[in-house]
Coordinates of C-alpha atoms and ligand atoms in Angstrom, one line a residue:
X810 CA 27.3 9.6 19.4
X811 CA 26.2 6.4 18.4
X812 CA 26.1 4.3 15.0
X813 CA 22.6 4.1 13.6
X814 CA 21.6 2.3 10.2
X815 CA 18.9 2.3 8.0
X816 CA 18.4 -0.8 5.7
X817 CA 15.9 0.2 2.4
X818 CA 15.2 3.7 1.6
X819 CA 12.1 3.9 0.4
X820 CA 9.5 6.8 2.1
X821 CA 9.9 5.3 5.3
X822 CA 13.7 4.8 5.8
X823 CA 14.0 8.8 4.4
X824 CA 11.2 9.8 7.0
X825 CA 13.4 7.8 9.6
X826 CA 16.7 9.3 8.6
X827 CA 14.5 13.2 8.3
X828 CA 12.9 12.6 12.0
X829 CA 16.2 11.5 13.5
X830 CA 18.3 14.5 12.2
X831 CA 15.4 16.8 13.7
X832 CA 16.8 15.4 17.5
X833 CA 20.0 14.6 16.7
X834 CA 22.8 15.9 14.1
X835 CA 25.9 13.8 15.6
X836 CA 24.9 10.2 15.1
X837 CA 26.1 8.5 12.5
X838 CA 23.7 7.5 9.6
X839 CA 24.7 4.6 7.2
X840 CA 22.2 4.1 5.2
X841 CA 21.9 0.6 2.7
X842 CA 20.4 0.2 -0.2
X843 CA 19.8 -2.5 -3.2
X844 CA 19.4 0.0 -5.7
X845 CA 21.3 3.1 -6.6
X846 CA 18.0 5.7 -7.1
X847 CA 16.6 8.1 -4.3
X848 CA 13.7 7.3 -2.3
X849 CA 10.5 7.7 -4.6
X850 CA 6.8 6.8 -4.0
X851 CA 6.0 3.1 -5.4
X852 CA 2.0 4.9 -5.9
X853 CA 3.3 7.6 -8.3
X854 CA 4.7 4.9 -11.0
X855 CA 1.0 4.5 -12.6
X856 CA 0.8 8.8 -12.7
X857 CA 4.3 8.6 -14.4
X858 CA 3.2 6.1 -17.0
X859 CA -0.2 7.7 -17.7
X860 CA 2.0 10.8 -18.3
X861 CA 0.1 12.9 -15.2
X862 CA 3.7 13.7 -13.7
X863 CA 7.1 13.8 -15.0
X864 CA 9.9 11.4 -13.9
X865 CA 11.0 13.7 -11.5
X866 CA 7.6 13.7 -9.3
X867 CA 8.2 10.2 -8.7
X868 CA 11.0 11.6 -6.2
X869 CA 8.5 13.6 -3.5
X870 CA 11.6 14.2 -1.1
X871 CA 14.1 15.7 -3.9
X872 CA 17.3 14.6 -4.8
X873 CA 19.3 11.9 -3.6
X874 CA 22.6 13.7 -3.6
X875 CA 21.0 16.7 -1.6
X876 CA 19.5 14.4 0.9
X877 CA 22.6 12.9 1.6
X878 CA 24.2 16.4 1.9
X879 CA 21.1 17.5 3.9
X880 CA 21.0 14.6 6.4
X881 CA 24.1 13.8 6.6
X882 CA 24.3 10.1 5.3
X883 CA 26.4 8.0 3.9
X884 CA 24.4 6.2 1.3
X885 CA 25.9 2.8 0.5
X886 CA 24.1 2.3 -3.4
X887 CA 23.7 -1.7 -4.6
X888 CA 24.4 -2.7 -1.5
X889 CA 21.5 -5.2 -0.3
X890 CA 21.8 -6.6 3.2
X891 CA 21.7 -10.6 3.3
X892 CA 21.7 -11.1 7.3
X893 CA 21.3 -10.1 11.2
X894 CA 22.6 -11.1 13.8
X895 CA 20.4 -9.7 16.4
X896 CA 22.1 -10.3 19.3
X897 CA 25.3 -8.3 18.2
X898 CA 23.6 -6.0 16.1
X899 CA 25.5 -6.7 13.4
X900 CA 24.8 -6.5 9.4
X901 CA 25.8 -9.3 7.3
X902 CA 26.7 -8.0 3.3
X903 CA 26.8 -10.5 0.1
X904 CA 31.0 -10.4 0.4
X905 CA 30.6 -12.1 4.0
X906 CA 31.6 -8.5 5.6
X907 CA 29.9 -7.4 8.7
X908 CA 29.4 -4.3 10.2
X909 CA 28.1 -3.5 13.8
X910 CA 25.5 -0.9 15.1
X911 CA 24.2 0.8 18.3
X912 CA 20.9 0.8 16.4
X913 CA 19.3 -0.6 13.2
X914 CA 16.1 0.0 11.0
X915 CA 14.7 -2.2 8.8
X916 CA 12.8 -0.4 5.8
X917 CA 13.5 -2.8 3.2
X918 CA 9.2 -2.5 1.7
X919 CA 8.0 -5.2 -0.3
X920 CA 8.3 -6.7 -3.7
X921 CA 6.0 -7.6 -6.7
X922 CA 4.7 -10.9 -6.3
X923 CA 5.4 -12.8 -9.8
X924 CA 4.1 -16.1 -9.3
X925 CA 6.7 -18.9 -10.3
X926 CA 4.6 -20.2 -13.4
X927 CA 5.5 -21.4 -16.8
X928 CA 5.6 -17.9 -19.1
X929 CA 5.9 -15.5 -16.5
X930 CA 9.3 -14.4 -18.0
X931 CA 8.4 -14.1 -21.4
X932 CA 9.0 -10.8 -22.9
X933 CA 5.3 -8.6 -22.6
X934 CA 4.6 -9.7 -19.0
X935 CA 5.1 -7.1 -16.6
X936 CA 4.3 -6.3 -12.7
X937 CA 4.0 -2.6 -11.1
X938 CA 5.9 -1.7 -8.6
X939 CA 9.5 0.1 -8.9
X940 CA 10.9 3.3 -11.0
X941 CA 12.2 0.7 -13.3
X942 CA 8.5 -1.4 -13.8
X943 CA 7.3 2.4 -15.0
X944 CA 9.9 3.3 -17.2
X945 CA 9.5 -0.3 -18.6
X946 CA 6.0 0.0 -19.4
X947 CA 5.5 3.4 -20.4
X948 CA 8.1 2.8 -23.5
X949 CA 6.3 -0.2 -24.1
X950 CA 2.6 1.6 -24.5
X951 CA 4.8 4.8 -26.4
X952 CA 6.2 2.5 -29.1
X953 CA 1.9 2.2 -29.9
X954 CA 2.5 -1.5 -31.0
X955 CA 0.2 -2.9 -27.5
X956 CA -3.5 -2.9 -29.0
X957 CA -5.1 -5.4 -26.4
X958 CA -3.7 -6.1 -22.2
X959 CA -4.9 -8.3 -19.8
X960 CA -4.5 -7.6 -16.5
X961 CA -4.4 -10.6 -13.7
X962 CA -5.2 -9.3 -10.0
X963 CA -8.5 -7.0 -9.6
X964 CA -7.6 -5.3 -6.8
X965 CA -5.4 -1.6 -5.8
X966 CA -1.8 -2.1 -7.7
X967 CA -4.6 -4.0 -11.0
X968 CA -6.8 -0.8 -11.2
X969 CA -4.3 1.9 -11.5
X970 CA -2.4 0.1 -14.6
X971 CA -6.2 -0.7 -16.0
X972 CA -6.0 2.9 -15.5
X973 CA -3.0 3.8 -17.4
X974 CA -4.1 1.0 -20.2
X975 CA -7.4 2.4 -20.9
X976 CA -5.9 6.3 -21.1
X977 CA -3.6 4.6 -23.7
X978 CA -6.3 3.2 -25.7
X979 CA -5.5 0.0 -24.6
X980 CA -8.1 -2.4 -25.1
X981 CA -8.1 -3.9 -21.8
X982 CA -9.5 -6.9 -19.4
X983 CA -9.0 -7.8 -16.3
X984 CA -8.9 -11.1 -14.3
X985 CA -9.0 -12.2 -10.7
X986 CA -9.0 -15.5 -9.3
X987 CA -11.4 -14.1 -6.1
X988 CA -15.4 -13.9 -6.3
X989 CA -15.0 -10.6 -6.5
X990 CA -13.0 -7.7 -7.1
X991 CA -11.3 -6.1 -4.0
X992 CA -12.0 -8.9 -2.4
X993 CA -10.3 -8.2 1.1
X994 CA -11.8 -4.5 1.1
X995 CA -15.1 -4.6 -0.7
X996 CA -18.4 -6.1 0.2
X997 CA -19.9 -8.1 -2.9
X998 CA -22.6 -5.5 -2.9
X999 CA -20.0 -2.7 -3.3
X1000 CA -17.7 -5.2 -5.9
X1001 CA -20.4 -5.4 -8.4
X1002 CA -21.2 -1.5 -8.6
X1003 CA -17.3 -1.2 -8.8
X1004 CA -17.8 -4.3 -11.6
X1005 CA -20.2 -3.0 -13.7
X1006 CA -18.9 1.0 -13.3
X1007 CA -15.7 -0.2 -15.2
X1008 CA -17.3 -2.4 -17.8
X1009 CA -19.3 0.8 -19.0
X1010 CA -15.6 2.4 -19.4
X1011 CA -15.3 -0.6 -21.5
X1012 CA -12.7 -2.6 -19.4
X1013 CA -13.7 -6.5 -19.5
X1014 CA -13.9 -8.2 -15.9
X1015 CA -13.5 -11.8 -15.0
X1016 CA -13.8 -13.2 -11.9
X1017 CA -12.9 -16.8 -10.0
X1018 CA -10.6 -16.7 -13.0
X1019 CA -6.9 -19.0 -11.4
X1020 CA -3.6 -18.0 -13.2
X1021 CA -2.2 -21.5 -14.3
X1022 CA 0.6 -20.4 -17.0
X1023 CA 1.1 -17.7 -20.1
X1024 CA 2.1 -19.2 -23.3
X1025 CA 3.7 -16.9 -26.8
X1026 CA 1.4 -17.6 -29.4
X1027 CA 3.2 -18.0 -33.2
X1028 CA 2.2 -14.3 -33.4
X1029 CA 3.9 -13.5 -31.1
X1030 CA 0.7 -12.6 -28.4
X1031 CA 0.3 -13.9 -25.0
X1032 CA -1.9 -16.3 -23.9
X1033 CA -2.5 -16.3 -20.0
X1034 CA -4.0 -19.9 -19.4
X1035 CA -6.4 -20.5 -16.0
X1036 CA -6.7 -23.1 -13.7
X1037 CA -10.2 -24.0 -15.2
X1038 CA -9.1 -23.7 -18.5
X1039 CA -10.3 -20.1 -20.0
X1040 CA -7.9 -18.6 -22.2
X1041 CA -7.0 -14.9 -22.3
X1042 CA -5.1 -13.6 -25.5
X1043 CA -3.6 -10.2 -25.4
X1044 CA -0.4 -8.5 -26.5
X1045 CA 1.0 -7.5 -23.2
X1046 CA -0.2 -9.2 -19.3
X1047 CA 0.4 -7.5 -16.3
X1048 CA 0.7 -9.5 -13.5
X1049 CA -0.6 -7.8 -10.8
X1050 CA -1.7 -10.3 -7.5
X1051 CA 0.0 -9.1 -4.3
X1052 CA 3.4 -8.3 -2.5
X1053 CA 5.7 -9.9 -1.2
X1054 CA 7.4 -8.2 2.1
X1055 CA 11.5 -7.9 1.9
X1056 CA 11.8 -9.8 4.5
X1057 CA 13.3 -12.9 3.3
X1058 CA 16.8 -12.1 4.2
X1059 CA 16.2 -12.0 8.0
X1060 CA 14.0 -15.1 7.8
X1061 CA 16.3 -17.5 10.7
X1062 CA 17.4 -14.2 12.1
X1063 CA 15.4 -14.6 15.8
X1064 CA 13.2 -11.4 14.9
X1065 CA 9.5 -12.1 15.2
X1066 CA 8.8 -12.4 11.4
X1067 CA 4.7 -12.9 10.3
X1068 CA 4.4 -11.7 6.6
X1069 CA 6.6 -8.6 8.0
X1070 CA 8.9 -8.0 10.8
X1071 CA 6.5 -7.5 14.1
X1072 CA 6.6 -4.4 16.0
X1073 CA 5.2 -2.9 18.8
X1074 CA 4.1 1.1 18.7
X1075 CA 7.5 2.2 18.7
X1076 CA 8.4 0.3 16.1
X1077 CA 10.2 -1.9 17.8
X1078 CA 11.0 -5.5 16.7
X1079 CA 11.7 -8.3 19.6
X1080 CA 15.4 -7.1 19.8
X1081 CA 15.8 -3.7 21.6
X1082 CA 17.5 -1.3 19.7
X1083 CA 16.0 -2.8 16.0
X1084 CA 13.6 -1.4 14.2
X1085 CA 11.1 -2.1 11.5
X1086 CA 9.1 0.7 9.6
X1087 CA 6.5 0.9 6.5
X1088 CA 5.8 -2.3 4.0
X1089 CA 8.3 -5.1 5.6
X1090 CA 6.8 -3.9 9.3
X1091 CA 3.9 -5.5 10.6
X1092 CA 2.5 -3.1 13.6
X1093 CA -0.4 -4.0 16.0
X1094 CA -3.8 -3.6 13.9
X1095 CA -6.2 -1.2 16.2
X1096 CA -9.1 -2.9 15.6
X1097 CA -8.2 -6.6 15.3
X1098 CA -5.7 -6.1 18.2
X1099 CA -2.9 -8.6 16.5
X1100 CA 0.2 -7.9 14.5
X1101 CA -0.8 -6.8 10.5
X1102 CA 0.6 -5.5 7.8
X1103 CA -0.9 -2.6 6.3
X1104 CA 0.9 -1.3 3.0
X1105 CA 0.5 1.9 2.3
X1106 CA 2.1 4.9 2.0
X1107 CA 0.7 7.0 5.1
X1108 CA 2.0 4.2 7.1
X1109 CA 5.2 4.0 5.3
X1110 CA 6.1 7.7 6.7
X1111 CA 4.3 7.6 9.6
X1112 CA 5.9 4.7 10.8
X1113 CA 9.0 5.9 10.0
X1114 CA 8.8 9.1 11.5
X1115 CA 7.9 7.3 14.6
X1116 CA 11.0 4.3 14.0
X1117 CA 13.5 7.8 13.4
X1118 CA 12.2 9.3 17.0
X1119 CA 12.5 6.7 19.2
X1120 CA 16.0 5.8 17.1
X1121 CA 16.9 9.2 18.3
X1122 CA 15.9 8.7 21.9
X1123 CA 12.4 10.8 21.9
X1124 CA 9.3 8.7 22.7
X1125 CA 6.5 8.5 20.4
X1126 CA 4.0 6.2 19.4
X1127 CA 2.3 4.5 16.4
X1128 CA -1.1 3.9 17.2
X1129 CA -3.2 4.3 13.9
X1130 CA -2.7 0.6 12.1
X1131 CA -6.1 0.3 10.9
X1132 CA -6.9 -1.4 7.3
X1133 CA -7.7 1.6 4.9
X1134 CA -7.2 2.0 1.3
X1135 CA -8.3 4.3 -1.2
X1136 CA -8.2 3.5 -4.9
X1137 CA -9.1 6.5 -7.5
X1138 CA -9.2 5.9 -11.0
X1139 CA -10.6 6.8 -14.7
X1140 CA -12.7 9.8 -12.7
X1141 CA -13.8 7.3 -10.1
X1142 CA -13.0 6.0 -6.5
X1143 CA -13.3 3.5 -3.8
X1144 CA -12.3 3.7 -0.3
X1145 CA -12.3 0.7 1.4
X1146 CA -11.7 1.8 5.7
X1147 CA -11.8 -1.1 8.5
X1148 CA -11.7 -4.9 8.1
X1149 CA -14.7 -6.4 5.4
X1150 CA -13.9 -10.3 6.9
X1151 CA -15.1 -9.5 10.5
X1152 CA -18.5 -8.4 9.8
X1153 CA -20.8 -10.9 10.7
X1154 CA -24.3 -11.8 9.5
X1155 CA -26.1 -10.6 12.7
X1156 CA -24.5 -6.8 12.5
X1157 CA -26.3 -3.7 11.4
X1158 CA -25.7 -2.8 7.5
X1159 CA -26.1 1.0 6.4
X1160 CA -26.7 1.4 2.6
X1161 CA -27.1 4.4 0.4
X1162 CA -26.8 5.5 -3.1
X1163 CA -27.5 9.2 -4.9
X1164 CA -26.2 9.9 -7.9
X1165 CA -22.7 11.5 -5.8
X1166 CA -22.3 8.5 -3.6
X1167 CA -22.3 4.5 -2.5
X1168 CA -22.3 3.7 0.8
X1169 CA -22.0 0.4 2.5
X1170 CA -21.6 0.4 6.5
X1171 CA -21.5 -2.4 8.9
X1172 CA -21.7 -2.0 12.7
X1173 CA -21.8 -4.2 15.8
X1174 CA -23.7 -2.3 18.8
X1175 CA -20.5 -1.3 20.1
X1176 CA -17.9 -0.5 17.0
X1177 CA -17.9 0.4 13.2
X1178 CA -16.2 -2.8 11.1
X1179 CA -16.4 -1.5 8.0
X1180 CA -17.0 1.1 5.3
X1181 CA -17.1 1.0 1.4
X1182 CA -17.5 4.3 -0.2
X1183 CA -17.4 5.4 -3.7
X1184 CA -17.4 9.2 -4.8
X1185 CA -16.1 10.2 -1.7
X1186 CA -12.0 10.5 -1.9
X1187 CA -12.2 13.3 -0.7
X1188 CA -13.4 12.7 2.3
X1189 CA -11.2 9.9 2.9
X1190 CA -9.2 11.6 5.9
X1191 CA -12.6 12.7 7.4
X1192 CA -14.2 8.9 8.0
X1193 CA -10.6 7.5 8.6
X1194 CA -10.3 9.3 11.4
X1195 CA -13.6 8.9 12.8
X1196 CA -13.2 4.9 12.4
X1197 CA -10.1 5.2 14.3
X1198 CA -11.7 7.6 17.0
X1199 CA -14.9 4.9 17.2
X1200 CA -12.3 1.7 17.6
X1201 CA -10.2 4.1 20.4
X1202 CA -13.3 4.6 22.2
X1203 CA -16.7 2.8 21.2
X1204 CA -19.2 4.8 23.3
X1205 CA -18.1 8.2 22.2
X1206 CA -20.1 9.1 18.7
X1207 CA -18.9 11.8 15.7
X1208 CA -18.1 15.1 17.7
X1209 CA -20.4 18.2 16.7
X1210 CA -17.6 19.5 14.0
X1211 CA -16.9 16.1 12.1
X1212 CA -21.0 15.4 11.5
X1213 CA -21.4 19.2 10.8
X1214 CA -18.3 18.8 8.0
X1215 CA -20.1 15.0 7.1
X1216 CA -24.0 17.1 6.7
X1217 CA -22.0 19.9 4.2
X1218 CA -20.4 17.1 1.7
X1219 CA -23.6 15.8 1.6
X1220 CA -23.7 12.9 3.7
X1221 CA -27.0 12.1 5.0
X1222 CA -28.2 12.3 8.9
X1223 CA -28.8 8.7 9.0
X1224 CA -25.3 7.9 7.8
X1225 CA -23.8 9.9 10.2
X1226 CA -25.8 8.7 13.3
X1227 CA -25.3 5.2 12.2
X1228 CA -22.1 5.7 12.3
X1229 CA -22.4 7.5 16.2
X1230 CA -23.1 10.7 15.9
X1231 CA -25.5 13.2 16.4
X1232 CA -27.8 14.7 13.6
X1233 CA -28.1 18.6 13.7
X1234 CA -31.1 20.4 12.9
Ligands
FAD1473 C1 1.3 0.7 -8.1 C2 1.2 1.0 -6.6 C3 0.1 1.8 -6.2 C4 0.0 2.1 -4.8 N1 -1.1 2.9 -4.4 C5 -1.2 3.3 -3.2 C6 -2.2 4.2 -2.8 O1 -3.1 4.5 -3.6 N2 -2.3 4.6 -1.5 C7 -1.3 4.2 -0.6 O2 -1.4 4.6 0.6 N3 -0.3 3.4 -0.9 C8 -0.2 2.9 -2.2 N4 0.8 2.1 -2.5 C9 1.7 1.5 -1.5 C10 2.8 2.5 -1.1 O3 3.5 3.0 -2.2 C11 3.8 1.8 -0.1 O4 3.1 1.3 1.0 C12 5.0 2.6 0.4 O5 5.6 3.3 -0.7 C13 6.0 1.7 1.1 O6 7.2 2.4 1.4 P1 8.4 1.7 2.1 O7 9.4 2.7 2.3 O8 7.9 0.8 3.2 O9 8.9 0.6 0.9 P2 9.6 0.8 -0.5 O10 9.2 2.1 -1.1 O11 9.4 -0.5 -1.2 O12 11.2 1.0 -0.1 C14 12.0 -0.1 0.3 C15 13.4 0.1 -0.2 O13 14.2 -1.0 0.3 C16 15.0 -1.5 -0.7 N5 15.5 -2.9 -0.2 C17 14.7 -4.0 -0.2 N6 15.5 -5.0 0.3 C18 16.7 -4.5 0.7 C19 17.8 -5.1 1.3 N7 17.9 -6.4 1.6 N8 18.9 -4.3 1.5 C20 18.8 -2.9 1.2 N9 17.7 -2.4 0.6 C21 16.7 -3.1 0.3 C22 14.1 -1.5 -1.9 O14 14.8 -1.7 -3.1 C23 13.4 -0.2 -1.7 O15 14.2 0.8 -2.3 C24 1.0 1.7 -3.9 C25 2.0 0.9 -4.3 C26 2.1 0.5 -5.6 C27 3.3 -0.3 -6.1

């Protein structure tokens, strides 16, 4: 029997603690957390606010009192971890107590980056990202008194509360301080159909606009001042630029610490025997072949599930880090799959609009860099996994059932054999 414990318990320290009960019911499972609520899904708040789920939904894996029961933990609420020390395995708590482990997990996520700025804590500004953010803002929008938002950060966490804005008849703009929006997944081509897409929904966009500070206005409005001196006026802002990985705490530590804790495809930090799984984790990147953090949900379990097994002494392997992200919103969507910032100026570019879809490909003779797609969520899964197959292995194109499934959702032949494959006849 030995003493395992899992720090953060979002979707991947509950996919850890599920995946190591599935080997092992005797181990110990302590399990630390800064809040007191069950592990939820971070991607649901926007649903919950727009009023598409209940507050329940938020909670994918049930209750927290019947997972404990179910997995056996003991769940130690409002109980944030403030230290390692590696060497011993041991935890360090905010009362200077310390406890000792045969292994550890970190899942600790990441947090909503609010930018230290004069205004930023001025009742009306608000970020997206826990239970709490949701409930916050969704009484805000039901008490009717928010006419006009601005929203600062154009990019996946911006859209969705754009989203849940515009469905409250929110009169709604928002900023960026990129060229673009998405502008570490889209190409500028792809930005600008994305651009002009939401500005017929009637959402304002501004780009290469700099957050400098948000004043009150005597009426009581906000007024979110840029760096080049354009003023935005609007009764509630939503800061919504990035995250932050919780990662702090083990900062002088001795892990290997990038933006998240580095770990190889077991999930395994520097330290043998401690772990690092889902937004804090930063796994080896298929395609770039360095250490990167990819947020997002899939990962988040995935990751986990793989931490949980090797926790529990059965071998298994992370191996699909790639960058992919899929944003779908008012009735539209964009999937963003492989990395936008290596495609170079001498690589092929495959382009292609009908009135279903927007591609935009790029491809060096040997490997696919990167797609942009809009109007094809569906198919997300489908061209995720070919990317990964192509970066695996470079000379082998899209097998016979993947182009036949690509030709029936309407993807064109030349699509599909730029991309590798064959075209059937
Ligand atoms: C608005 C929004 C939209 C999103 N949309 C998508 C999407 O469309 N697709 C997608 O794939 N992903 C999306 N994501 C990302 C996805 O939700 C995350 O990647 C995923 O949920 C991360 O899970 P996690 O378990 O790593 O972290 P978290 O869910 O953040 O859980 C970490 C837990 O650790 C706790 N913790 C932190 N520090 C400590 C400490 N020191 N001690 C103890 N506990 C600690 C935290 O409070 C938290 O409970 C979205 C996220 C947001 C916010």
């Amino acid at each position: 029997m030995s003493k395992i414990a899992i720090v953060g318990f979002g979707g991947a320290g509950y996919c850890a603690a599920r995946e190591i009960r599935q080997h092992d019911r005797i181990s110990s499972i302590d399990v630390y957390s800064d809040t007191n609520v069950g592990p939820y899904n971070p991607m649901l708040t926007t649903y919950y606010v727009k009023g598409a789920i209940p507050y329940e939904a938020l909670f994918p894996f049930g209750n927290l009192d019947e997972i404990e029961k179910e997995l056996d933990l003991n769940f130690h609420a409002d109980c944030p971890v403030t230290g390692l020390i590696p060497e011993k395995k041991e935890l360090c708590f905010a009362d200077g107590s310390k406890r000792s482990f045969d292994q550890i997990l970190f899942s600790t996520g990441a947090s909503a980056i609010m930018p230290p700025i004069p205004g930023i804590d001025l009742p009306g500004v608000i970020k997206m990202r826990t239970v709490q953010d949701a409930v916050h803002l969704k009484k805000i929008l039901a008490e009717g008194t928010v006419k006009t938002a601005l929203v600062i950060g154009a990019s996946w966490v911006g859209i969705k509360v754009i989203e849940d804005l515009v469905e409250n008849g929110v009169t709604s703009t928002l900023v960026d301080g990129a060229k673009w929006m998405f502008y570490v997944a889209a190409f500028e081509e792809t930005a600008l159909r994305v651009q002009k897409d939401l500005e017929a929904k009637g959402v304002k966009v501004s780009c290469g606009q700099m957050l400098s500070q948000i004043q009150q206005e005597a009426d009581g409005r906000l007024t979110a001042v840029m760096q080049n001196g354009c003023r935005f006026t609007a009764d509630l802002v939503a800061v919504c630029i990035g995250m932050r990985m919780n990662v702090g705490f083990l900062k002088d530590s001795g892990l290997k610490i990038g933006r998240g804790i580095q770990v190889d495809c077991h999930m395994c930090s520097n330290y043998e025997g401690i772990y690092a799984a889902g937004d804090c984790a930063e796994a080896v990147d298929i395609q770039a072949g360095m250490h990167r953090n990819i947020a997002i949900w899939y990962n988040a379990r995935t990751q986990g599930q793989v931490a949980g097994a090797n926790m529990a002494g059965a071998l298994m392997e992370f191996d699909a880090n790639v960058l992919v992200n899929l944003a779908h919103y008012l009735d539209y969507d964009f999937i963003s799959i492989g990395d936008v910032a290596v495609c170079r100026p001498e690589d092929r570019v495959y382009e292609y609009e009908d009135d279903r879809y927007y591609i935009r490909a790029v491809r060096s003779d040997t490997e696919i860099k990167c797609i942009n797609m809009i109007g094809s969520a569906e198919s997300n899964g489908l061209f995720k996994s070919t990317f990964i197959k192509s970066i695996k292995n470079p000379n082998v194109g899209v097998d016979v059932k993947t182009a036949c499934c690509m030709r029936n959702r309407g993807f064109p032949d030349e699509f599909i054999d730029f991309l590798g494959g064959i075209t059937i006849d």
